[in-house]
Tab-separated table of C-alpha atoms in Angstrom:
chain	number	residue	atom	x	y	z
A	7	MET	CA	-40.716	201.365	132.252
A	8	PRO	CA	-37.814	199.233	133.397
A	9	LEU	CA	-34.368	200.421	132.504
A	10	PHE	CA	-33.414	197.081	131.133
A	11	SER	CA	-35.726	194.969	129.149
A	12	ARG	CA	-35.364	191.267	128.996
A	13	ARG	CA	-34.899	190.069	125.509
A	14	ALA	CA	-34.596	186.503	124.517
A	15	LEU	CA	-31.135	185.717	123.282
A	16	PRO	CA	-31.030	184.445	119.736
A	17	ARG	CA	-30.580	180.721	119.574
A	18	PRO	CA	-27.877	179.387	117.290
A	19	SER	CA	-29.298	177.961	114.183
A	20	ARG	CA	-28.871	174.219	113.706
A	21	THR	CA	-26.994	173.243	110.626
A	22	ALA	CA	-28.718	170.589	108.719
A	23	THR	CA	-26.535	167.474	108.319
A	24	ALA	CA	-26.895	165.015	105.552
A	25	PRO	CA	-27.834	161.541	106.669
A	26	ARG	CA	-25.009	159.049	106.761
A	27	ARG	CA	-24.828	156.727	103.800
A	28	THR	CA	-24.724	153.028	104.279
A	29	TRP	CA	-22.111	150.798	102.688
A	30	PRO	CA	-24.461	149.552	100.003
A	31	GLU	CA	-25.265	153.150	99.102
A	32	LEU	CA	-21.574	154.082	98.938
A	33	LEU	CA	-20.812	151.085	96.768
A	34	ALA	CA	-23.684	151.954	94.489
A	35	LYS	CA	-22.480	155.533	94.162
A	36	TYR	CA	-18.788	154.763	93.510
A	37	ARG	CA	-19.111	151.418	91.815
A	38	ARG	CA	-17.819	152.745	88.512
A	39	HIS	CA	-14.717	154.196	90.132
A	40	LEU	CA	-14.062	150.984	92.037
A	41	ALA	CA	-14.561	148.883	88.929
A	42	ALA	CA	-12.081	151.032	86.993
A	43	ALA	CA	-9.497	150.818	89.792
A	44	LEU	CA	-9.819	147.033	90.017
A	45	ALA	CA	-9.510	146.703	86.252
A	46	MET	CA	-6.298	148.753	86.252
A	47	LEU	CA	-4.887	146.691	89.131
A	48	SER	CA	-5.672	143.443	87.321
A	49	LEU	CA	-4.000	144.732	84.166
A	50	ALA	CA	-0.885	145.745	86.104
A	51	LEU	CA	-0.653	142.310	87.725
A	52	CYS	CA	-1.027	140.565	84.370
A	53	LEU	CA	1.709	142.685	82.833
A	54	ALA	CA	4.017	141.969	85.770
A	55	VAL	CA	3.493	138.224	85.376
A	56	LEU	CA	3.816	138.155	81.599
A	57	ALA	CA	6.699	140.616	81.346
A	58	PRO	CA	10.027	138.927	80.493
A	59	ASP	CA	12.646	138.677	83.240
A	60	THR	CA	15.080	141.531	82.694
A	61	VAL	CA	17.780	139.934	84.877
A	62	GLU	CA	20.140	137.808	82.808
A	63	ARG	CA	20.506	134.340	84.276
A	64	ILE	CA	22.926	131.511	83.561
A	65	GLU	CA	23.117	127.832	84.422
A	66	VAL	CA	25.924	126.903	86.818
A	67	LEU	CA	26.936	123.822	88.743
A	68	VAL	CA	26.520	124.032	92.504
A	69	ALA	CA	27.256	121.612	95.305
A	70	GLU	CA	24.295	119.283	95.849
A	71	ARG	CA	25.188	118.961	99.545
A	72	ASP	CA	27.877	120.075	101.976
A	73	LEU	CA	31.221	118.780	100.695
A	74	PRO	CA	34.144	118.656	103.154
A	75	VAL	CA	37.683	119.450	102.125
A	76	GLY	CA	39.432	116.539	100.454
A	77	THR	CA	36.240	115.064	98.990
A	78	LEU	CA	36.742	112.946	95.873
A	79	LEU	CA	34.223	114.501	93.519
A	80	ARG	CA	31.609	112.577	91.550
A	81	ALA	CA	28.926	113.680	89.117
A	82	ASP	CA	26.150	113.239	91.695
A	83	ASP	CA	27.855	115.745	93.995
A	84	PHE	CA	26.580	118.552	91.752
A	85	ALA	CA	23.279	120.039	90.634
A	86	THR	CA	22.413	122.686	88.046
A	87	ARG	CA	20.932	125.972	89.193
A	88	SER	CA	19.806	129.090	87.330
A	89	VAL	CA	21.268	132.171	88.993
A	90	PRO	CA	21.702	135.847	88.010
A	91	ARG	CA	24.860	136.295	85.976
A	92	SER	CA	25.921	139.257	88.122
A	93	LEU	CA	26.230	136.963	91.161
A	94	VAL	CA	28.552	134.448	89.511
A	95	PRO	CA	32.229	135.310	88.958
A	96	ALA	CA	33.806	134.230	85.710
A	97	GLY	CA	35.293	130.758	85.634
A	98	SER	CA	32.576	128.720	87.316
A	99	TYR	CA	31.747	125.264	86.013
A	100	ALA	CA	28.742	125.628	83.709
A	101	ASP	CA	28.564	122.758	81.233
A	102	SER	CA	30.424	119.872	82.828
A	103	PRO	CA	31.565	119.140	86.396
A	104	PRO	CA	35.182	118.522	87.378
A	105	ALA	CA	36.505	115.139	86.334
A	106	ASP	CA	35.524	112.237	88.563
A	107	GLY	CA	38.182	111.733	91.195
A	108	SER	CA	39.119	115.411	91.444
A	109	ARG	CA	39.652	116.433	95.046
A	110	LEU	CA	38.324	119.506	96.806
A	111	ALA	CA	40.955	121.831	98.221
A	112	ILE	CA	38.463	123.658	100.482
A	113	PRO	CA	35.085	122.827	102.068
A	114	VAL	CA	32.060	123.790	99.952
A	115	LEU	CA	28.571	124.414	101.337
A	116	ALA	CA	25.448	123.109	99.611
A	117	GLY	CA	24.235	125.464	96.881
A	118	THR	CA	27.628	127.116	96.362
A	119	PRO	CA	28.841	127.424	92.746
A	120	VAL	CA	31.978	125.356	92.155
A	121	PHE	CA	35.093	126.913	90.609
A	122	PRO	CA	38.393	125.440	89.395
A	123	THR	CA	40.156	127.243	92.260
A	124	MET	CA	38.307	124.963	94.705
A	125	VAL	CA	39.744	121.794	93.177
A	126	ILE	CA	43.269	120.455	93.555
A	127	GLY	CA	44.867	120.904	90.164
A	128	PRO	CA	45.806	123.774	87.842
A	129	GLY	CA	43.029	125.872	89.355
A	130	LEU	CA	44.983	126.109	92.596
A	131	LEU	CA	47.491	128.327	90.805
A	132	ALA	CA	44.869	130.910	89.820
A	133	GLY	CA	46.119	134.392	90.608
A	134	LEU	CA	49.781	133.384	90.843
A	135	GLY	CA	52.395	134.591	88.414
A	136	SER	CA	53.065	133.064	85.029
A	137	GLY	CA	55.217	129.948	85.275
A	138	SER	CA	54.146	129.157	88.843
A	139	VAL	CA	53.931	125.498	89.842
A	140	ALA	CA	52.331	123.585	92.715
A	141	VAL	CA	54.917	121.646	94.731
A	142	PRO	CA	54.061	119.077	97.429
A	143	LEU	CA	56.236	119.235	100.545
A	144	ARG	CA	56.455	116.737	103.381
A	145	LEU	CA	57.202	118.541	106.629
A	146	ASP	CA	59.423	116.763	109.117
A	147	ASP	CA	57.166	117.793	112.009
A	148	GLU	CA	53.608	116.725	111.195
A	149	GLN	CA	52.238	118.865	114.039
A	150	THR	CA	53.436	121.964	112.214
A	151	ALA	CA	51.192	121.074	109.288
A	152	THR	CA	48.144	121.238	111.575
A	153	LEU	CA	48.918	124.874	112.416
A	154	VAL	CA	49.051	126.239	108.882
A	155	ARG	CA	46.209	126.800	106.449
A	156	ALA	CA	45.768	127.376	102.744
A	157	GLY	CA	46.351	131.010	101.848
A	158	GLN	CA	49.093	131.654	104.402
A	159	MET	CA	52.583	132.675	103.279
A	160	VAL	CA	55.622	130.758	104.476
A	161	ASP	CA	59.368	130.516	104.070
A	162	VAL	CA	60.506	126.959	103.334
A	163	VAL	CA	63.612	125.965	105.311
A	164	LEU	CA	65.839	122.919	104.749
A	165	THR	CA	67.988	121.649	107.632
A	166	GLU	CA	70.829	119.255	106.753
A	167	GLY	CA	73.424	117.403	108.813
A	168	ASN	CA	73.331	115.431	112.064
A	169	GLY	CA	75.888	117.319	114.128
A	170	TYR	CA	78.416	114.493	114.000
A	171	GLU	CA	79.702	113.464	110.613
A	172	LYS	CA	78.142	116.536	109.044
A	173	PRO	CA	77.488	119.852	110.752
A	174	ILE	CA	73.901	121.027	111.036
A	175	THR	CA	73.107	123.799	108.576
A	176	SER	CA	69.853	125.474	107.591
A	177	LYS	CA	69.007	127.478	104.527
A	178	VAL	CA	65.895	129.044	103.068
A	179	LEU	CA	64.819	127.337	99.851
A	180	ALA	CA	61.921	129.660	99.042
A	181	ARG	CA	60.620	132.859	100.573
A	182	ALA	CA	57.022	133.992	100.989
A	183	VAL	CA	55.407	131.189	99.019
A	184	PRO	CA	51.648	130.607	99.425
A	185	ILE	CA	50.235	127.426	100.916
A	186	LEU	CA	47.687	126.019	98.471
A	187	TRP	CA	46.535	122.951	100.385
A	188	THR	CA	47.324	120.905	103.504
A	189	ALA	CA	46.619	117.258	104.288
A	190	ALA	CA	45.710	118.240	107.847
A	191	GLN	CA	42.585	119.995	106.570
A	192	GLY	CA	41.333	116.721	105.136
A	193	GLN	CA	42.014	114.824	108.350
A	194	GLU	CA	39.924	117.287	110.359
A	195	THR	CA	36.823	116.361	108.356
A	196	GLY	CA	37.453	112.627	108.244
A	197	GLN	CA	38.793	112.783	104.679
A	198	THR	CA	42.209	111.353	103.810
A	199	PRO	CA	43.475	113.265	100.759
A	200	TRP	CA	46.320	111.591	98.880
A	201	SER	CA	46.208	108.720	101.414
A	202	ALA	CA	47.137	111.167	104.136
A	203	ALA	CA	45.509	109.117	106.857
A	204	SER	CA	46.628	109.590	110.421
A	205	GLY	CA	49.707	107.507	111.062
A	206	SER	CA	50.441	106.949	107.372
A	207	GLY	CA	53.428	109.275	107.365
A	208	GLN	CA	51.624	111.681	105.035
A	209	GLY	CA	50.012	113.904	107.670
A	210	GLY	CA	52.717	116.545	107.211
A	211	LEU	CA	52.013	116.931	103.518
A	212	ILE	CA	51.314	120.426	102.187
A	213	VAL	CA	51.249	121.964	98.722
A	214	VAL	CA	52.865	125.332	98.043
A	215	GLY	CA	53.010	127.530	94.976
A	216	SER	CA	56.444	128.548	93.782
A	217	GLY	CA	58.342	129.697	90.752
A	218	ALA	CA	59.860	127.195	88.360
A	219	ALA	CA	63.383	128.151	89.473
A	220	SER	CA	62.917	126.884	93.034
A	221	ALA	CA	60.552	124.007	92.231
A	222	GLN	CA	63.303	121.394	91.836
A	223	ALA	CA	65.014	122.310	95.093
A	224	LEU	CA	61.686	122.172	96.925
A	225	SER	CA	60.560	118.874	95.448
A	226	THR	CA	63.779	117.087	96.482
A	227	ALA	CA	64.213	118.791	99.851
A	228	ALA	CA	62.748	115.929	101.921
A	229	GLN	CA	65.374	113.568	100.471
A	230	ARG	CA	68.233	115.790	101.619
A	231	GLY	CA	67.149	116.733	105.111
A	232	LYS	CA	64.392	118.039	107.328
A	233	VAL	CA	61.862	120.421	105.808
A	234	SER	CA	60.079	123.043	107.879
A	235	VAL	CA	58.116	126.200	107.217
A	236	VAL	CA	58.034	129.577	108.916
A	237	LEU	CA	54.967	131.803	108.733
A	238	VAL	CA	55.764	135.232	107.314
A	239	ASN	CA	53.832	138.443	106.893
A	240	PRO	CA	53.654	139.169	103.141
């Protein structure tokens, strides 16, 4: 008898696998679940469409097209748009546009809401102290007016005398007053605010905000001598 007998090794049993289902069979089996899911999705979409808009919106006037600085405004320069209230600061024009003939103090892009602070007039004084006034100044050197911009702070200096009959003296009429508007800005865009066309003698015109106490001295400065401004750091 042999010491070792040859025995057949047990073969691993084959696990029976279920046949793969076809798509039609799967659809037939889960059609109720799919129908319920589609019904819920349709209901959710309907509710989303019919639900009222929770964002409060208001009607405001916006620029119909790009408006350069110095533009004389007309009714057809504006259009009405519905925008979320949270995106519109208080004070925008809602019911009626600025009066015809009002002039823009800054350039406005199409679609931008229009505010009184963008128009030459009382709105230019927004944010200044009580009793502030807007005073036009004609600078002796028109080139200086091309170097300054609205929003900058300047000291206004008056220089009197000719060095012969009267000695030359300079004094500061107002300190750290804001520039509200310059004629040079209108010339850059082809506009001629307040007839400030090139060569008309009005190119050096600027508007500054000042207190009532210094307004008279500023408004008559050009009649007494040469007016200049010095940029200052507020």
